[in-house]
Coordinates of C-alpha atoms in Angstrom, one line a residue:
Chain A
X1434 CA 0.0 0.0 0.0
X1435 CA 2.8 2.4 1.1
X1436 CA 4.6 1.3 -2.1
X1437 CA 1.5 2.2 -4.2
X1438 CA 1.1 5.6 -2.6
X1439 CA 4.7 6.3 -3.0
X1440 CA 4.5 5.4 -6.8
X1441 CA 1.4 7.6 -7.1
X1442 CA 3.1 10.5 -5.4
X1443 CA 6.1 10.0 -7.5
X1444 CA 3.9 10.0 -10.7
X1445 CA 2.2 13.2 -9.5
X1446 CA 5.4 14.9 -8.7
X1447 CA 6.8 13.9 -12.1
X1448 CA 3.6 15.2 -13.9
X1449 CA 3.6 18.4 -11.9
X1450 CA 7.3 18.9 -12.7
X1451 CA 6.7 18.2 -16.4
X1452 CA 3.6 20.5 -16.4
X1453 CA 5.4 23.4 -14.8
X1454 CA 8.3 22.9 -17.2
X1455 CA 6.0 22.9 -20.2
X1456 CA 4.3 26.2 -19.0
X1457 CA 7.5 28.1 -18.2
X1458 CA 9.0 26.6 -21.4
X1459 CA 6.5 28.4 -23.6
X1460 CA 8.4 30.1 -26.3
X1461 CA 8.0 33.7 -27.2
X1462 CA 6.4 32.8 -30.4
X1463 CA 3.8 30.7 -28.6
X1464 CA 3.1 33.5 -26.2
X1465 CA 2.6 36.0 -28.9
X1466 CA 0.5 33.6 -31.0
X1467 CA -1.8 33.1 -27.9
X1468 CA -1.9 36.9 -27.5
X1469 CA -2.7 37.3 -31.2
X1470 CA -5.6 34.8 -30.9
X1471 CA -7.1 37.2 -28.3
X1472 CA -6.3 40.5 -29.8
X1473 CA -6.0 40.0 -33.5
X1474 CA -9.3 41.0 -35.1
X1475 CA -10.5 39.3 -38.3
X1476 CA -13.7 41.4 -38.4
X1477 CA -15.2 43.6 -35.8
X1478 CA -17.5 46.6 -35.3
X1479 CA -16.7 48.9 -32.3
X1480 CA -17.9 52.0 -30.7
X1481 CA -15.2 53.9 -29.0
X1482 CA -14.1 57.1 -27.3
X1483 CA -10.7 58.7 -27.6
X1484 CA -9.6 61.5 -25.3
X1485 CA -6.5 63.5 -26.1
X1486 CA -5.0 64.9 -23.0
X1487 CA -2.2 67.4 -22.7
X1488 CA -1.5 68.9 -19.2
X1489 CA -4.9 69.9 -17.9
X1490 CA -6.5 70.2 -21.4
X1491 CA -8.5 67.4 -22.9
X1492 CA -10.6 66.8 -26.0
X1493 CA -12.8 63.9 -26.6
X1494 CA -13.7 62.3 -29.9
X1495 CA -16.2 59.5 -30.4
X1496 CA -16.3 57.0 -33.3
X1497 CA -17.8 53.9 -34.8
X1498 CA -15.3 51.6 -36.6
X1499 CA -15.5 48.6 -38.7
X1500 CA -12.4 46.5 -39.2
X1501 CA -11.8 43.6 -41.6
X1502 CA -8.1 42.5 -41.7
X1503 CA -6.2 45.4 -43.4
X1504 CA -9.3 47.3 -44.2
X1505 CA -10.9 49.8 -41.8
X1506 CA -13.7 52.3 -41.8
X1507 CA -14.0 54.9 -39.0
X1508 CA -16.9 57.4 -38.8
X1509 CA -16.5 60.2 -36.2
X1510 CA -19.6 61.1 -34.2
X1511 CA -18.5 63.9 -31.8
X1512 CA -19.8 67.4 -32.7
X1513 CA -16.4 68.8 -33.9
X1514 CA -15.7 66.0 -36.4
X1515 CA -19.2 64.7 -36.9
X1516 CA -19.5 62.9 -40.3
X1517 CA -15.8 62.8 -41.0
X1518 CA -15.0 59.4 -42.3
X1519 CA -11.7 57.6 -43.0
X1520 CA -11.5 54.5 -45.2
X1521 CA -8.3 52.4 -45.2
X1522 CA -7.9 49.6 -47.8
X1523 CA -4.5 48.0 -47.5
X1524 CA -2.1 51.1 -47.8
X1525 CA -4.8 53.4 -49.4
X1526 CA -6.2 56.0 -47.0
X1527 CA -9.3 58.0 -48.1
X1528 CA -11.0 60.8 -46.2
X1529 CA -14.6 62.1 -46.5
X1530 CA -15.0 65.8 -45.7
X1531 CA -18.7 66.2 -44.6
X1532 CA -18.9 70.0 -45.2
X1533 CA -18.2 69.8 -48.9
X1534 CA -19.0 66.1 -49.1
X1535 CA -15.7 65.6 -50.8
X1536 CA -13.7 62.4 -51.1
X1537 CA -9.9 62.8 -51.2
X1538 CA -7.2 60.2 -51.2
X1539 CA -4.7 61.0 -48.4
X1540 CA -1.0 60.7 -49.1
X1541 CA 0.6 57.4 -47.8
X1542 CA 2.9 59.3 -45.5
X1543 CA 0.0 60.3 -43.3
X1544 CA -0.6 56.6 -42.3
X1545 CA 2.0 56.8 -39.6
X1546 CA 0.7 60.2 -38.3
X1547 CA -1.5 60.6 -35.2
X1548 CA -5.1 60.1 -36.1
X1549 CA -7.0 63.4 -35.6
X1550 CA -4.2 64.7 -33.4
X1551 CA -4.1 61.5 -31.1
X1552 CA -1.1 59.5 -30.1
X1553 CA -2.5 56.5 -32.1
X1554 CA -1.6 56.4 -35.8
X1555 CA -4.1 55.8 -38.5
X1556 CA -2.4 52.4 -38.9
X1557 CA -2.8 51.7 -35.2
X1558 CA -6.4 52.6 -35.3
X1559 CA -7.7 51.2 -38.6
X1560 CA -6.1 47.8 -39.0
X1561 CA -5.4 44.7 -37.0
X1562 CA -2.1 43.1 -37.5
X1563 CA -0.8 39.9 -36.2
X1564 CA 2.3 40.8 -34.2
X1565 CA 4.0 37.5 -35.1
X1566 CA 4.0 38.6 -38.7
X1567 CA 5.7 42.0 -38.0
X1568 CA 8.1 41.3 -35.2
X1569 CA 10.6 38.7 -34.1
X1570 CA 10.0 38.2 -30.3
X1571 CA 12.2 37.0 -27.6
X1572 CA 11.2 36.2 -24.0
X1573 CA 13.3 38.3 -21.7
X1574 CA 11.7 37.7 -18.3
X1575 CA 8.7 37.7 -16.1
X1576 CA 7.2 40.6 -14.1
X1577 CA 4.1 41.5 -12.1
X1578 CA 1.8 44.3 -13.5
X1579 CA -0.8 45.5 -11.1
X1580 CA -0.7 42.2 -9.3
X1581 CA -0.9 40.0 -12.5
X1582 CA 2.0 37.7 -13.6
X1583 CA 3.2 38.7 -16.9
X1584 CA 5.8 37.4 -19.5
X1585 CA 8.0 40.2 -20.7
X1586 CA 8.8 40.0 -24.3
X1587 CA 11.0 42.1 -26.7
X1588 CA 10.1 42.3 -30.4
X1589 CA 12.3 43.6 -33.1
X1590 CA 10.7 44.6 -36.5
X1591 CA 11.2 41.9 -39.1
X1592 CA 13.2 43.3 -42.0
X1593 CA 11.1 44.6 -44.8
X1594 CA 8.0 44.9 -42.7
X1595 CA 6.3 48.4 -42.5
X1596 CA 6.0 49.1 -38.8
X1597 CA 5.6 52.3 -36.9
X1598 CA 8.1 51.3 -34.2
X1599 CA 11.4 49.4 -34.5
X1600 CA 11.4 47.7 -31.2
X1601 CA 8.6 46.9 -28.7
X1602 CA 8.6 45.5 -25.2
X1603 CA 5.4 43.8 -24.2
X1604 CA 4.1 42.6 -20.9
X1605 CA 1.6 39.7 -21.6
X1606 CA -0.7 38.4 -18.9
X1607 CA 0.4 34.8 -18.1
X1608 CA -3.1 33.6 -17.6
X1609 CA -5.2 35.6 -20.0
X1610 CA -2.6 36.1 -22.7
X1611 CA -3.5 39.7 -23.3
X1612 CA -1.0 42.6 -23.4
X1613 CA -1.1 44.7 -20.2
X1614 CA 1.7 47.1 -21.0
X1615 CA 3.7 48.0 -24.0
X1616 CA 6.8 50.2 -24.6
X1617 CA 7.5 51.3 -28.1
X1618 CA 11.0 52.3 -29.1
X1619 CA 12.8 54.0 -32.0
X1620 CA 15.7 52.3 -33.8
X1621 CA 18.0 54.6 -31.8
X1622 CA 16.8 52.9 -28.6
X1623 CA 14.8 56.0 -27.5
X1624 CA 11.5 55.2 -25.8
X1625 CA 8.7 56.9 -27.9
X1626 CA 5.5 55.8 -26.4
X1627 CA 4.2 53.6 -23.5
X1628 CA 0.8 52.0 -23.5
X1629 CA -0.9 50.7 -20.4
X1630 CA -4.1 48.6 -20.4
X1631 CA -6.4 49.6 -17.6
X1632 CA -9.3 47.2 -18.3
X1633 CA -9.6 43.8 -19.8
X1634 CA -12.8 42.1 -20.5
X1635 CA -13.7 38.6 -21.7
X1636 CA -16.0 39.0 -24.7
X1637 CA -17.1 36.0 -26.8
X1638 CA -14.6 33.8 -25.1
X1639 CA -11.5 36.0 -25.7
X1640 CA -9.8 38.5 -23.4
X1641 CA -9.6 41.9 -25.0
X1642 CA -8.2 45.3 -23.8
X1643 CA -11.2 47.6 -23.4
X1644 CA -9.5 50.7 -21.8
X1645 CA -5.9 51.7 -22.5
X1646 CA -3.7 54.8 -22.3
X1647 CA -1.0 55.7 -24.8
X1648 CA 1.5 58.1 -23.4
X1649 CA 3.8 60.1 -25.6
X1650 CA 7.1 59.8 -23.8
X1651 CA 8.7 62.7 -25.7
X1652 CA 6.0 65.2 -24.7
X1653 CA 5.5 65.6 -21.1
X1654 CA 1.9 65.3 -20.0
X1655 CA 0.7 64.2 -23.4
X1656 CA -1.4 61.0 -23.6
X1657 CA -4.5 59.5 -25.4
X1658 CA -7.0 57.6 -23.4
X1659 CA -8.8 55.0 -25.5
X1660 CA -12.0 53.4 -24.3
X1661 CA -14.0 50.8 -26.3
X1662 CA -17.6 51.3 -25.4
X1663 CA -18.8 48.1 -27.2
X1664 CA -17.2 45.6 -29.5
X1665 CA -18.7 42.8 -31.6
X1666 CA -16.3 40.2 -33.1
X1667 CA -16.9 38.6 -36.4
X1668 CA -20.1 40.5 -37.1
X1669 CA -21.7 40.3 -40.5
X1670 CA -20.2 43.4 -42.2
X1671 CA -22.4 44.3 -45.3
X1672 CA -20.7 43.9 -48.7
X1673 CA -19.6 47.4 -49.9
X1674 CA -18.7 48.7 -46.4
X1675 CA -15.1 49.4 -47.4
X1676 CA -15.9 51.3 -50.6
X1677 CA -15.9 54.9 -51.6
X1678 CA -19.6 54.5 -52.5
X1679 CA -20.3 53.9 -48.8
X1680 CA -18.0 56.8 -47.7
X1681 CA -20.0 59.3 -49.8
Chain B
X347 CA -40.1 72.7 -60.2
X348 CA -37.1 73.3 -57.9
X349 CA -39.5 75.2 -55.5
X350 CA -41.8 72.2 -55.5
X351 CA -38.9 69.9 -54.7
X352 CA -37.8 72.3 -51.9
X353 CA -41.3 72.3 -50.4
X354 CA -41.5 68.5 -50.6
X355 CA -38.2 68.2 -48.9
X356 CA -39.3 70.6 -46.1
X357 CA -42.5 68.7 -45.7
X358 CA -40.4 65.5 -45.3
X359 CA -38.1 67.2 -42.9
X360 CA -40.9 68.5 -40.8
X361 CA -42.6 65.1 -40.8
X362 CA -39.3 63.5 -39.8
X363 CA -38.8 66.2 -37.1
X364 CA -42.2 65.5 -35.5
X365 CA -41.5 61.8 -35.6
X366 CA -38.3 62.5 -33.8
X367 CA -39.1 60.0 -31.0
X368 CA -38.8 57.3 -33.7
X369 CA -36.2 58.9 -35.9
X370 CA -34.2 60.7 -33.2
X371 CA -33.4 63.8 -35.3
X372 CA -30.4 65.6 -34.0
X373 CA -29.0 69.0 -34.6
X374 CA -25.4 70.2 -34.7
X375 CA -23.4 72.9 -36.1
X376 CA -20.9 75.7 -35.2
X377 CA -21.2 79.2 -33.8
X378 CA -18.5 81.5 -35.0
X379 CA -17.7 85.1 -33.9
X380 CA -14.8 87.1 -35.1
X381 CA -13.1 90.3 -36.0
X382 CA -11.6 91.2 -39.3
X383 CA -9.4 94.1 -40.2
X384 CA -8.0 95.4 -43.5
X385 CA -5.0 97.6 -43.8
X386 CA -5.1 99.5 -47.1
X387 CA -2.1 100.7 -49.0
X388 CA -2.6 104.4 -48.0
X389 CA -2.4 103.4 -44.3
X390 CA -6.2 103.4 -43.6
X391 CA -7.6 100.6 -41.5
X392 CA -11.1 99.2 -41.7
X393 CA -12.5 96.5 -39.3
X394 CA -15.7 94.8 -38.6
X395 CA -17.1 92.2 -36.3
X396 CA -18.6 89.1 -38.0
X397 CA -20.5 86.3 -36.5
X398 CA -22.3 83.4 -38.1
X399 CA -24.2 80.3 -37.2
X400 CA -24.0 77.1 -39.2
X401 CA -26.7 74.6 -38.4
X402 CA -27.4 71.1 -39.6
X403 CA -30.2 68.6 -39.0
X404 CA -29.1 65.0 -38.7
X405 CA -32.0 62.9 -39.8
X406 CA -31.5 59.2 -39.8
X407 CA -32.0 57.6 -43.2
X408 CA -35.4 56.2 -44.0
X409 CA -34.6 52.9 -45.8
X410 CA -32.2 53.8 -48.6
X411 CA -33.3 57.5 -48.6
X412 CA -31.4 60.2 -46.8
X413 CA -32.5 63.8 -46.2
X414 CA -30.0 66.5 -45.6
X415 CA -30.6 70.1 -44.4
X416 CA -27.9 72.6 -43.5
X417 CA -28.0 76.4 -43.4
X418 CA -25.9 79.3 -42.5
X419 CA -27.1 82.6 -40.9
X420 CA -24.5 85.4 -41.2
X421 CA -24.5 88.2 -38.6
X422 CA -27.6 87.0 -36.7
X423 CA -26.9 89.1 -33.7
X424 CA -25.8 92.3 -35.4
X425 CA -28.9 92.1 -37.8
X426 CA -31.2 91.4 -34.9
X427 CA -29.9 94.4 -33.0
X428 CA -30.2 96.6 -36.1
X429 CA -33.7 95.4 -36.8
X430 CA -32.7 93.9 -40.1
X431 CA -33.6 90.5 -41.6
X432 CA -31.0 87.9 -40.9
X433 CA -29.0 86.8 -43.9
X434 CA -30.0 83.1 -44.5
X435 CA -28.3 80.8 -46.9
X436 CA -29.3 77.2 -47.5
X437 CA -26.2 75.1 -47.9
X438 CA -27.9 71.7 -48.2
X439 CA -31.5 70.7 -48.7
X440 CA -31.6 67.6 -50.6
X441 CA -33.0 64.0 -50.9
X442 CA -30.6 61.2 -51.7
X443 CA -31.8 57.8 -52.7
X444 CA -29.5 54.8 -52.9
X445 CA -30.7 52.6 -55.7
X446 CA -29.1 49.3 -56.3
X447 CA -26.9 50.4 -59.1
X448 CA -26.7 54.2 -58.5
X449 CA -27.4 57.1 -56.1
X450 CA -29.6 60.0 -57.1
X451 CA -29.3 63.3 -55.2
X452 CA -31.9 66.1 -55.9
X453 CA -31.9 69.5 -54.3
X454 CA -29.3 72.1 -53.0
X455 CA -26.1 70.2 -52.5
X456 CA -22.3 70.7 -52.5
X457 CA -20.7 69.7 -55.8
X458 CA -17.0 69.5 -55.3
X459 CA -14.5 67.5 -57.4
X460 CA -11.5 68.1 -55.2
X461 CA -8.6 65.6 -55.6
X462 CA -6.2 66.7 -52.9
X463 CA -4.6 69.8 -54.4
X464 CA -4.7 73.2 -52.8
X465 CA -5.9 74.9 -56.0
X466 CA -8.1 73.0 -58.4
X467 CA -8.3 74.4 -61.9
X468 CA -10.6 71.5 -63.1
X469 CA -13.2 71.5 -60.4
X470 CA -16.9 71.6 -61.3
X471 CA -17.1 75.1 -59.9
X472 CA -13.9 77.0 -60.5
X473 CA -12.3 79.1 -57.9
X474 CA -9.2 78.9 -55.7
X475 CA -10.9 77.0 -52.9
X476 CA -8.7 75.8 -50.1
X477 CA -9.7 72.2 -49.2
X478 CA -12.3 72.1 -46.5
X479 CA -12.7 75.8 -46.6
X480 CA -16.2 77.0 -47.0
X481 CA -17.2 78.4 -50.3
X482 CA -20.9 79.2 -50.9
X483 CA -20.3 78.7 -54.7
X484 CA -20.0 75.0 -54.2
X485 CA -23.6 74.7 -52.9
X486 CA -25.8 74.6 -55.9
X487 CA -29.3 73.5 -56.9
X488 CA -28.5 70.3 -58.8
X489 CA -29.3 66.8 -59.7
X490 CA -26.5 64.3 -59.3
X491 CA -26.2 60.7 -60.3
X492 CA -23.5 58.6 -58.9
X493 CA -22.7 55.2 -60.4
X494 CA -20.1 53.0 -58.5
X495 CA -18.1 50.8 -60.7
X496 CA -15.9 49.1 -58.1
X497 CA -14.6 50.0 -54.6
X498 CA -12.7 53.0 -55.8
X499 CA -14.1 53.8 -59.3
X500 CA -17.2 55.5 -60.2
X501 CA -19.0 57.8 -62.7
X502 CA -20.8 61.0 -61.7
X503 CA -23.2 63.1 -63.8
X504 CA -24.3 66.5 -62.5
X505 CA -26.8 68.9 -63.9
X506 CA -27.1 72.3 -62.0
X507 CA -29.0 75.5 -62.4
X508 CA -26.9 78.5 -61.6
X509 CA -29.5 80.9 -62.8
X510 CA -32.5 79.2 -61.3
X511 CA -34.4 76.3 -62.6
X512 CA -36.0 76.9 -66.0
X513 CA -37.0 74.9 -69.1
X514 CA -34.2 76.4 -71.2
X515 CA -31.6 73.7 -71.3
X516 CA -28.9 76.2 -72.3
X517 CA -29.3 77.8 -68.9
X518 CA -28.3 74.5 -67.3
X519 CA -24.7 73.8 -66.4
X520 CA -23.7 70.1 -66.5
X521 CA -20.7 67.8 -66.2
X522 CA -19.6 64.2 -66.0
X523 CA -16.7 62.8 -64.0
X524 CA -15.1 59.4 -64.1
X525 CA -12.9 58.4 -61.1
X526 CA -10.7 55.4 -61.4
X527 CA -8.4 53.7 -58.9
X528 CA -5.5 52.2 -60.8
X529 CA -2.5 50.7 -59.0
X530 CA -2.8 52.9 -56.0
X531 CA -3.3 56.1 -58.1
X532 CA -6.6 58.0 -58.1
X533 CA -7.3 59.2 -61.6
X534 CA -10.2 61.4 -62.6
X535 CA -11.4 62.6 -66.0
X536 CA -14.1 65.2 -66.3
X537 CA -16.1 67.3 -68.8
X538 CA -18.0 70.4 -67.9
X539 CA -20.4 72.5 -70.0
X540 CA -21.2 75.9 -68.5
X541 CA -24.6 77.4 -68.7
X542 CA -25.2 79.4 -71.9
X543 CA -26.7 82.6 -70.5
X544 CA -23.6 83.6 -68.7
X545 CA -20.1 82.4 -68.7
X546 CA -19.7 83.1 -65.1
X547 CA -18.4 80.3 -63.1
X548 CA -19.9 81.4 -59.8
X549 CA -16.5 81.0 -58.3
X550 CA -14.1 83.2 -56.6
X551 CA -12.3 84.0 -59.8
X552 CA -15.3 85.8 -61.3
X553 CA -14.2 89.3 -60.2
X554 CA -10.9 88.8 -61.9
X555 CA -11.7 86.6 -64.9
X556 CA -15.2 87.8 -65.7
X557 CA -15.9 84.8 -67.8
X558 CA -14.2 81.7 -69.0
X559 CA -14.7 79.3 -72.0
X560 CA -17.9 77.4 -71.6
X561 CA -16.5 74.0 -72.1
X562 CA -13.6 72.2 -70.4
X563 CA -12.0 68.9 -70.1
X564 CA -10.0 68.1 -66.9
X565 CA -7.7 65.2 -65.9
X566 CA -6.3 64.7 -62.4
X567 CA -4.0 62.2 -60.7
X568 CA -3.0 61.6 -57.1
X569 CA -0.8 58.9 -55.6
X570 CA 2.4 58.2 -53.8
X571 CA 6.0 58.0 -55.0
X572 CA 7.6 56.2 -52.0
X573 CA 7.1 58.6 -49.1
X574 CA 6.1 61.5 -51.2
X575 CA 2.5 62.4 -52.0
X576 CA 2.2 63.5 -55.6
X577 CA -0.6 65.0 -57.6
X578 CA -1.2 66.9 -60.8
X579 CA -3.9 68.0 -63.2
X580 CA -4.4 69.1 -66.8
X581 CA -7.3 71.2 -68.0
X582 CA -8.3 72.2 -71.5
X583 CA -10.7 75.2 -71.9
X584 CA -12.5 75.9 -75.1
X585 CA -15.4 77.7 -76.6
X586 CA -16.7 78.8 -80.0
X587 CA -15.0 82.0 -81.1
X588 CA -12.5 82.0 -78.3
X589 CA -8.9 80.9 -78.3
X590 CA -8.6 77.6 -76.3
X591 CA -6.3 77.5 -73.3
X592 CA -4.7 74.9 -71.0
X593 CA -3.9 74.7 -67.2
X594 CA -1.2 72.6 -65.7
X595 CA -0.8 71.7 -62.0
X596 CA 1.9 69.7 -60.4
X597 CA 2.3 69.2 -56.7
X598 CA 3.8 67.2 -53.9
X599 CA 3.4 66.9 -50.1
X600 CA 5.6 65.4 -47.5
X601 CA 5.8 64.9 -43.7
X602 CA 9.2 65.5 -42.2
X603 CA 9.9 63.9 -38.8
X604 CA 11.5 66.7 -36.8
X605 CA 12.0 64.6 -33.6
X606 CA 9.8 61.5 -33.7
X607 CA 6.7 63.2 -32.4
X608 CA 6.8 66.5 -34.3
X609 CA 6.0 66.1 -37.8
X610 CA 6.2 69.1 -40.2
X611 CA 3.9 68.8 -43.2
X612 CA 5.1 70.6 -46.3
X613 CA 3.6 71.0 -49.8
X614 CA 4.7 72.6 -53.0
X615 CA 2.5 73.2 -56.0
X616 CA 3.0 74.8 -59.4
X617 CA 0.0 76.1 -61.3
X618 CA 0.3 77.4 -64.9
X619 CA -2.9 78.8 -66.4
X620 CA -3.1 80.0 -70.0
X621 CA -5.5 82.9 -70.4
X622 CA -5.5 83.3 -74.1
X623 CA -9.3 83.7 -74.2
X624 CA -9.2 86.9 -72.0
X625 CA -9.2 90.3 -73.5
X626 CA -5.6 91.6 -73.6
X627 CA -6.7 94.7 -71.6
X628 CA -8.0 92.4 -68.7
X629 CA -4.8 90.5 -68.7
X630 CA -2.6 93.6 -68.5
X631 CA -4.9 95.9 -66.3
X632 CA -6.4 93.4 -63.9
X633 CA -4.0 90.5 -63.8
X634 CA -1.0 92.8 -64.4
X635 CA 0.4 90.5 -67.0
X636 CA 3.0 91.8 -69.4
X637 CA 1.7 92.8 -72.8
X638 CA 1.7 89.7 -75.1
X639 CA 2.0 87.3 -72.1
X640 CA -0.9 84.9 -71.9
X641 CA 0.2 82.5 -69.2
X642 CA 0.1 83.0 -65.4
X643 CA 2.6 81.0 -63.5
X644 CA 2.0 80.5 -59.8
X645 CA 4.0 78.7 -57.1
X646 CA 2.3 77.7 -53.9
X647 CA 4.2 76.5 -51.0
X648 CA 3.1 75.7 -47.4
X649 CA 4.3 74.4 -44.2
X650 CA 2.4 73.4 -41.0
X651 CA 3.9 72.8 -37.6
X652 CA 2.0 71.3 -34.6
X653 CA 3.0 73.2 -31.5
X654 CA 1.3 70.6 -29.3
X655 CA -1.8 68.4 -29.4
X656 CA -4.1 71.4 -29.4
X657 CA -2.4 74.1 -31.4
X658 CA -0.5 74.6 -34.7
X659 CA 0.9 77.2 -36.9
X660 CA 1.1 77.2 -40.6
X661 CA 2.3 79.4 -43.4
X662 CA 1.2 79.4 -47.0
X663 CA 2.9 81.4 -49.8
X664 CA 1.6 82.1 -53.2
X665 CA 4.2 83.6 -55.6
X666 CA 3.6 84.9 -59.1
X667 CA 6.6 83.6 -60.9
X668 CA 6.2 86.0 -63.7
X669 CA 6.5 89.2 -61.7
X670 CA 7.8 88.1 -58.3
X671 CA 4.9 89.4 -56.3
X672 CA 3.7 87.3 -53.4
X673 CA 0.9 86.6 -51.1
X674 CA 1.7 85.3 -47.6
X675 CA -1.0 83.6 -45.4
X676 CA 0.3 82.9 -41.8
X677 CA -2.2 81.2 -39.6
X678 CA -2.5 80.1 -35.9
X679 CA -5.0 77.7 -34.6
X680 CA -5.6 76.6 -31.0
X681 CA -8.3 74.6 -29.4
X682 CA -9.0 76.3 -26.1
X683 CA -10.4 74.8 -22.9
X684 CA -14.2 74.5 -23.3
X685 CA -13.8 73.1 -26.8
X686 CA -13.5 76.6 -28.4
X687 CA -11.4 77.0 -31.4
X688 CA -9.3 80.2 -31.8
X689 CA -8.0 80.9 -35.3
X690 CA -5.9 83.8 -36.3
X691 CA -5.5 84.2 -40.0
X692 CA -3.5 86.9 -41.8
X693 CA -2.9 87.7 -45.4
X694 CA -0.1 89.9 -46.5
X695 CA 0.3 91.1 -50.1
X696 CA 3.7 92.1 -51.3
X697 CA 4.9 93.3 -54.7
X698 CA 6.1 96.3 -56.6
X699 CA 3.6 98.5 -58.4
X700 CA 1.9 96.9 -61.3
X701 CA 2.4 93.4 -60.2
X702 CA -0.3 90.8 -59.5
X703 CA -0.2 90.8 -55.7
X704 CA 0.9 94.4 -55.2
X705 CA -1.2 96.3 -52.6
X706 CA -3.5 98.9 -54.0
X707 CA -6.4 98.7 -56.4
X708 CA -8.4 95.6 -55.6
X709 CA -6.0 94.3 -52.9
X710 CA -5.3 95.8 -49.5
X711 CA -1.8 95.7 -47.9
X712 CA -2.8 93.2 -45.3
X713 CA -5.8 91.4 -43.8
X714 CA -6.1 89.9 -40.3
X715 CA -9.0 88.0 -38.9
X716 CA -9.4 86.6 -35.3
X717 CA -12.1 84.0 -34.9
X718 CA -13.6 82.0 -32.1
X719 CA -15.8 79.0 -33.0
X720 CA -17.7 76.6 -31.0
X721 CA -18.8 73.3 -32.5
X722 CA -21.9 71.7 -30.9

């Protein structure tokens, strides 16, 4: 009997050792893939609010967005920008000016600029990219963020890929596999922006960041707060949503 | 006919408004108040206060039909205090129906064929309209048919009635425009036939040009050359009994990263306009062109710099390459606490006597305007 118990205990210990080894032995690629499975959007419809803060001044913009891979449509709904629409199809960016009801193709160099004066670029806001396709990640440690255990990963842009930031350091929740913090660096090593996720929600079986703050590290006191009011994953987006006809 | 359409649209609007519980009609707009001053060449200075109200009703679409109504009242307070009738201008009052294969828009509507340049010599309504800047000439009583071909290509046909609706087709202005997306480039081709009764364009150039040939063909292109945004246009203007003329526009824009977060945006545009159809006296007296010269060559350059998240400065320069005179437009914009926009615009005219932008005659030495606006 004692021998059997000993054998069982031994097996349990071996299993637990193997289990813990397999968890801690997750590769950076596996972690980012799991994060992508939560955060990468195939198609979605979202209503959100963006608040640009500088010192004690703040301005809020509200919008409705549709995303389908590299395509995005954003319609602003706040009084200042009401009716302004942006359509992004791959690398093409179009803008609809509600006053003159004009449709104009925006130059490609604008894609990396802050959308409507925010700290998020048009690219950040209007498309969903798989991080695994843009960066080569390396696991560099583990840390706690607001009481949650996180993997710390460092990603360097894959050569030839168009990215806004050369290097990024990501804190990924070990249990939920969602990014809780991100530091974005220039090639020179200078820290440009830092993003912190303040609220994560489980929606349709996936963990998703619902409230985040992007801080511009080069401008003291400048940040953009981004709150997703509602999000629907894989909705039926009507055909013709990402067309100039729909923009007009 | 147009009056009947207007009445019909107003009735629909009123119906929609009183059914607001169901349709949730919303209103929005902008209240603007400002001061404008003009410094003349002789040193005299004139100034005035201006305020205006822009209002738009946002009516949810009923099926595939949309109704749009927007208007502007200029100097409402001053006129009210002076016991005058307020100056009301309907910017939009139209019905749009999205059929399966095309969209039909009937009523007062903006007709704008911008393609991303600062000046557009091949627009439906001619005039040096800065993108996004308001120009009442763009709002016209018209009928527009928009036929999509694919996601970025379409055909548009417009018929407008600059002199009021009538049965005489020669008083109708019309145009067609094809827009085609080819390998990342936006190409447009258009044809415009001005109304017969008057060659006036209704645009800002009327005071200078007086009239232009009644027919024109325009071609535009916009795209990217690596990190450089490039665009251009070609226009051919012709009419019976008048010498035909061309216009050429070539421009580029670029964003320069000053220090990762500060991006300076710059653009440079060349516009050459042949004015062979104009009376030589108009060319020499009003446009200050040299005798025998038929082409106006303008270079437009601009730069904008974001001071912070809420304010920016910009400078635009328009140079007449033929006589060296220039026109400077410095501007400052700041979104103040309380969601109020402060805009300070200035125009400075420089040039020797008898040059296009020389102060004196039609032009003052400088103009300054300070405006506060509140979007709601």
